[in-house]
Amino acid sequence: MTAPTINGTRYPQPIEDLLSAARDLDLPDGEVFPSRNRLMREFRIGAPKAGELLALLKTTPDAPPVDTIDPATTDPAPAPAAPEPVLPVVPDPTPAPQITPPEPVEQVAPVSRPDTPAPPAPARSAVVWPVVLLALPAFVAIWSGWVGLGGLTGFGIVHPLPGIWDSFSINSAITLPIGVETYGAYALYVWLSGRVPERARRFAKWSALGSLAIGALGQVAYHLLEAAGVTSAPWWITTAVACLPVAVLGMGAALAHLVRTHD
């Protein structure tokens, strides 16, 4: 008799009905109880139900003595865990202590030692507007001196666009103050900025000093010639003044190249 046809039905059977069918199983020689796996296979039940059925077979009055049970053919059933007793929680009659918030502590300024050096105050940048007042009269004197010296050395009115704009004319003497003095101011700035490579800074230093010296000599030459009533400068002054625009162009291009190097 197999599990699916107990009582003529294939539905799950109660454990009491399966108990009698398990006792009627044919066991091999030496086995007292069927194994749990066989109960699962014969009655097509799960492992929990097979374990419960095997425990009932071992605890019923018809079960043989325990000393005749072969441990190798039986599956030990896990002993049900007894629930631990839970003690009732008795509330503590002692009232909870009241916590008093701490009083705020006044902030105390740290006192430094007398020999501790104080951090330096942030330096304020110097104003530059007085330079404008200084530059205005210098610009007038330098401009007039270079233009006057240019007139004594052959610089004068030219027409740079012949055949295109014949009426357009310009006094070429203005190239002297624009070129010499502008380059001197720019080279001085590059020298003192400290943000350029060393070669560019060194070149800017000496070229700025040279440009300022040439500017001073130009002003001296003009005033001496004007005071002496000379209407045409000597050839060596004319030669030197005529070379100034070319020299300024070369020094400006060289300084711009050195500023962009990474040496």
Short mmCIF file of C-alpha atoms in Angstrom, two decimals:
data_model
loop_
_atom_site.label_atom_id
_atom_site.label_comp_id
_atom_site.label_asym_id
_atom_site.label_seq_id
_atom_site.Cartn_x
_atom_site.Cartn_y
_atom_site.Cartn_z
CA MET A 1 0.00 0.00 0.00
CA THR A 2 1.43 3.37 -1.06
CA ALA A 3 0.76 6.91 0.03
CA PRO A 4 -1.13 8.19 -2.99
CA THR A 5 -3.88 5.56 -2.61
CA ILE A 6 -4.40 5.71 1.15
CA ASN A 7 -8.17 5.70 1.78
CA GLY A 8 -8.65 5.82 -1.96
CA THR A 9 -7.57 9.48 -2.44
CA ARG A 10 -4.47 11.25 -3.73
CA TYR A 11 -4.91 14.36 -1.62
CA PRO A 12 -2.57 15.05 1.36
CA GLN A 13 -3.43 12.69 4.21
CA PRO A 14 -3.54 13.52 7.91
CA ILE A 15 -0.58 12.45 9.99
CA GLU A 16 -2.74 9.95 11.92
CA ASP A 17 -3.62 8.09 8.71
CA LEU A 18 -0.03 8.09 7.53
CA LEU A 19 1.09 6.70 10.91
CA SER A 20 -0.74 3.39 10.44
CA ALA A 21 0.46 3.11 6.85
CA ALA A 22 4.04 3.72 7.96
CA ARG A 23 3.83 0.87 10.47
CA ASP A 24 2.72 -1.52 7.70
CA LEU A 25 5.75 -0.78 5.49
CA ASP A 26 8.03 -3.69 4.72
CA LEU A 27 11.40 -2.99 6.27
CA PRO A 28 14.67 -4.69 5.39
CA ASP A 29 16.30 -6.95 7.92
CA GLY A 30 17.95 -5.02 10.73
CA GLU A 31 15.79 -1.87 10.37
CA VAL A 32 13.26 -1.03 13.05
CA PHE A 33 11.90 2.23 11.62
CA PRO A 34 11.81 3.47 8.06
CA SER A 35 14.13 6.35 7.22
CA ARG A 36 12.82 9.84 6.73
CA ASN A 37 13.81 9.76 3.06
CA ARG A 38 11.77 6.62 2.53
CA LEU A 39 8.76 8.18 4.23
CA MET A 40 9.09 11.19 1.94
CA ARG A 41 9.36 8.93 -1.11
CA GLU A 42 6.59 6.44 -0.15
CA PHE A 43 4.00 8.98 0.97
CA ARG A 44 5.16 11.93 -1.15
CA ILE A 45 5.37 14.29 1.75
CA GLY A 46 7.83 16.98 2.67
CA ALA A 47 10.77 16.75 5.03
CA PRO A 48 9.01 18.45 8.01
CA LYS A 49 6.00 16.10 7.79
CA ALA A 50 8.25 13.05 7.31
CA GLY A 51 10.25 14.04 10.43
CA GLU A 52 7.07 14.44 12.44
CA LEU A 53 5.79 11.05 11.23
CA LEU A 54 9.09 9.36 12.16
CA ALA A 55 8.97 10.94 15.63
CA LEU A 56 5.45 9.58 16.16
CA LEU A 57 6.59 6.09 15.10
CA LYS A 58 9.32 6.21 17.73
CA THR A 59 7.14 7.55 20.55
CA THR A 60 3.95 5.49 20.11
CA PRO A 61 3.34 2.48 22.43
CA ASP A 62 3.81 0.05 19.55
CA ALA A 63 7.38 1.29 19.02
CA PRO A 64 10.15 -1.16 19.99
CA PRO A 65 12.58 -0.39 22.81
CA VAL A 66 15.04 2.33 22.20
CA ASP A 67 18.09 0.03 22.66
CA THR A 68 17.01 -2.03 19.64
CA ILE A 69 17.01 0.94 17.33
CA ASP A 70 19.82 0.99 14.82
CA PRO A 71 21.19 4.56 14.75
CA ALA A 72 22.54 4.07 11.23
CA THR A 73 19.06 3.50 9.74
CA THR A 74 17.19 6.26 11.52
CA ASP A 75 17.24 9.94 11.10
CA PRO A 76 17.38 11.82 14.38
CA ALA A 77 14.51 14.17 14.78
CA PRO A 78 15.37 17.63 16.02
CA ALA A 79 14.19 18.27 19.55
CA PRO A 80 11.71 21.09 19.72
CA ALA A 81 13.21 24.15 21.31
CA ALA A 82 11.48 25.11 24.52
CA PRO A 83 10.59 28.79 24.63
CA GLU A 84 12.45 30.70 27.27
CA PRO A 85 10.25 32.22 29.95
CA VAL A 86 9.84 35.93 29.64
CA LEU A 87 9.99 37.80 32.90
CA PRO A 88 7.55 40.64 33.31
CA VAL A 89 9.09 44.08 33.23
CA VAL A 90 8.54 45.91 36.46
CA PRO A 91 8.71 49.70 36.10
CA ASP A 92 11.34 51.42 38.20
CA PRO A 93 9.58 53.55 40.82
CA THR A 94 12.61 55.84 41.10
CA PRO A 95 11.95 59.02 39.07
CA ALA A 96 14.41 59.84 36.35
CA PRO A 97 16.91 62.56 37.31
CA GLN A 98 16.36 65.92 35.74
CA ILE A 99 19.21 67.06 33.53
CA THR A 100 20.02 70.74 33.81
CA PRO A 101 21.46 72.24 30.62
CA PRO A 102 24.92 73.72 31.11
CA GLU A 103 25.23 77.46 31.24
CA PRO A 104 26.78 79.06 28.18
CA VAL A 105 30.47 79.80 28.59
CA GLU A 106 31.60 83.24 27.63
CA GLN A 107 34.07 83.38 24.80
CA VAL A 108 37.44 84.42 26.10
CA ALA A 109 39.82 86.07 23.69
CA PRO A 110 43.14 84.20 23.58
CA VAL A 111 45.99 86.06 25.17
CA SER A 112 49.26 85.72 23.33
CA ARG A 113 52.65 85.76 24.96
CA PRO A 114 54.52 89.06 24.94
CA ASP A 115 57.33 87.62 22.87
CA THR A 116 55.00 86.12 20.23
CA PRO A 117 55.27 88.11 16.98
CA ALA A 118 51.94 89.43 15.76
CA PRO A 119 50.89 88.47 12.23
CA PRO A 120 51.58 91.25 9.74
CA ALA A 121 48.62 93.33 8.72
CA PRO A 122 47.56 93.00 5.09
CA ALA A 123 49.40 95.55 3.00
CA ARG A 124 47.30 98.07 1.15
CA SER A 125 48.15 98.70 -2.45
CA ALA A 126 49.50 102.16 -3.22
CA VAL A 127 47.32 104.55 -5.16
CA VAL A 128 48.39 105.31 -8.73
CA TRP A 129 46.43 108.44 -9.49
CA PRO A 130 49.38 110.76 -8.58
CA VAL A 131 51.26 109.21 -11.50
CA VAL A 132 48.73 110.80 -13.84
CA LEU A 133 49.49 114.25 -12.45
CA LEU A 134 53.21 113.60 -12.83
CA ALA A 135 52.84 112.24 -16.34
CA LEU A 136 50.84 115.15 -17.77
CA PRO A 137 53.53 117.85 -17.58
CA ALA A 138 56.24 115.32 -18.44
CA PHE A 139 54.25 114.26 -21.49
CA VAL A 140 53.96 117.87 -22.71
CA ALA A 141 57.68 118.60 -22.26
CA ILE A 142 58.87 115.30 -23.75
CA TRP A 143 56.48 115.50 -26.68
CA SER A 144 57.47 119.04 -27.59
CA GLY A 145 61.19 118.27 -27.19
CA TRP A 146 61.15 115.20 -29.45
CA VAL A 147 58.97 116.87 -32.05
CA GLY A 148 61.27 119.91 -32.05
CA LEU A 149 64.40 117.74 -32.33
CA GLY A 150 62.76 115.80 -35.14
CA GLY A 151 62.21 119.04 -37.02
CA LEU A 152 65.92 119.92 -36.65
CA THR A 153 67.01 116.48 -37.93
CA GLY A 154 64.84 116.26 -41.06
CA PHE A 155 61.58 114.87 -39.69
CA GLY A 156 58.52 116.80 -40.89
CA ILE A 157 55.27 116.68 -42.82
CA VAL A 158 54.87 113.59 -45.01
CA HIS A 159 52.05 112.18 -47.13
CA PRO A 160 51.92 108.44 -46.26
CA LEU A 161 49.13 107.61 -48.78
CA PRO A 162 50.07 109.21 -52.11
CA GLY A 163 47.63 108.45 -54.90
CA ILE A 164 45.16 107.02 -52.37
CA TRP A 165 44.56 109.93 -50.04
CA ASP A 166 46.66 112.85 -51.22
CA SER A 167 45.27 115.31 -48.69
CA PHE A 168 46.23 113.09 -45.74
CA SER A 169 49.47 114.20 -44.09
CA ILE A 170 51.26 113.49 -40.85
CA ASN A 171 54.29 114.94 -39.07
CA SER A 172 56.81 112.10 -38.82
CA ALA A 173 58.46 113.78 -35.83
CA ILE A 174 55.74 112.31 -33.54
CA THR A 175 57.22 108.85 -34.09
CA LEU A 176 60.12 109.79 -31.81
CA PRO A 177 58.21 110.41 -28.54
CA ILE A 178 55.74 107.63 -29.24
CA GLY A 179 58.43 105.05 -29.99
CA VAL A 180 61.21 105.91 -27.55
CA GLU A 181 59.21 106.90 -24.48
CA THR A 182 56.50 104.25 -24.86
CA TYR A 183 59.08 101.50 -25.14
CA GLY A 184 60.96 102.86 -22.13
CA ALA A 185 57.80 102.80 -19.98
CA TYR A 186 56.86 99.28 -21.14
CA ALA A 187 60.36 97.86 -20.57
CA LEU A 188 60.40 99.44 -17.10
CA TYR A 189 57.10 97.75 -16.29
CA VAL A 190 58.34 94.34 -17.47
CA TRP A 191 61.53 94.72 -15.44
CA LEU A 192 59.80 95.62 -12.18
CA SER A 193 56.81 93.26 -12.50
CA GLY A 194 58.85 90.14 -11.63
CA ARG A 195 56.43 87.93 -13.59
CA VAL A 196 58.61 87.21 -16.62
CA PRO A 197 61.54 84.83 -17.23
CA GLU A 198 64.95 85.93 -16.04
CA ARG A 199 66.30 86.58 -19.55
CA ALA A 200 63.36 88.82 -20.39
CA ARG A 201 63.68 90.64 -17.08
CA ARG A 202 67.39 91.25 -17.59
CA PHE A 203 66.87 92.49 -21.17
CA ALA A 204 63.98 94.73 -20.07
CA LYS A 205 66.13 96.21 -17.30
CA TRP A 206 69.01 97.32 -19.51
CA SER A 207 66.87 98.36 -22.46
CA ALA A 208 64.60 100.42 -20.17
CA LEU A 209 67.58 102.21 -18.66
CA GLY A 210 69.04 102.78 -22.13
CA SER A 211 65.74 104.09 -23.49
CA LEU A 212 65.34 106.53 -20.61
CA ALA A 213 68.95 107.70 -21.07
CA ILE A 214 68.42 108.24 -24.81
CA GLY A 215 65.24 110.17 -24.05
CA ALA A 216 67.11 112.41 -21.64
CA LEU A 217 69.92 112.99 -24.16
CA GLY A 218 67.36 113.86 -26.82
CA GLN A 219 65.78 116.48 -24.60
CA VAL A 220 69.20 117.94 -23.74
CA ALA A 221 70.24 118.06 -27.42
CA TYR A 222 67.05 119.82 -28.46
CA HIS A 223 67.24 122.49 -25.78
CA LEU A 224 70.94 123.15 -26.45
CA LEU A 225 70.35 123.49 -30.19
CA GLU A 226 67.30 125.67 -29.64
CA ALA A 227 69.14 127.91 -27.19
CA ALA A 228 72.04 128.28 -29.65
CA GLY A 229 69.69 129.27 -32.48
CA VAL A 230 70.67 126.28 -34.62
CA THR A 231 68.17 125.56 -37.37
CA SER A 232 69.72 122.28 -38.53
CA ALA A 233 71.25 119.67 -36.23
CA PRO A 234 74.77 118.34 -36.84
CA TRP A 235 75.09 115.18 -38.90
CA TRP A 236 75.96 112.90 -36.00
CA ILE A 237 72.84 114.00 -34.07
CA THR A 238 70.74 113.55 -37.21
CA THR A 239 72.22 110.06 -37.72
CA ALA A 240 71.48 109.01 -34.16
CA VAL A 241 67.92 110.38 -34.20
CA ALA A 242 67.19 108.75 -37.57
CA CYS A 243 68.17 105.31 -36.20
CA LEU A 244 65.90 105.54 -33.15
CA PRO A 245 62.66 104.22 -34.78
CA VAL A 246 64.51 101.16 -36.14
CA ALA A 247 66.21 100.51 -32.78
CA VAL A 248 62.90 100.80 -30.90
CA LEU A 249 61.24 98.35 -33.30
CA GLY A 250 64.03 95.81 -32.80
CA MET A 251 64.07 96.08 -29.01
CA GLY A 252 60.27 95.87 -28.80
CA ALA A 253 60.15 92.71 -30.93
CA ALA A 254 62.98 91.10 -28.92
CA LEU A 255 61.33 91.91 -25.57
CA ALA A 256 57.97 90.55 -26.73
CA HIS A 257 59.69 87.29 -27.77
CA LEU A 258 61.57 86.92 -24.47
CA VAL A 259 58.45 87.56 -22.41
CA ARG A 260 56.73 84.56 -24.02
CA THR A 261 59.61 82.11 -23.50
CA HIS A 262 59.65 79.60 -20.64
CA ASP A 263 63.37 79.47 -19.90
#
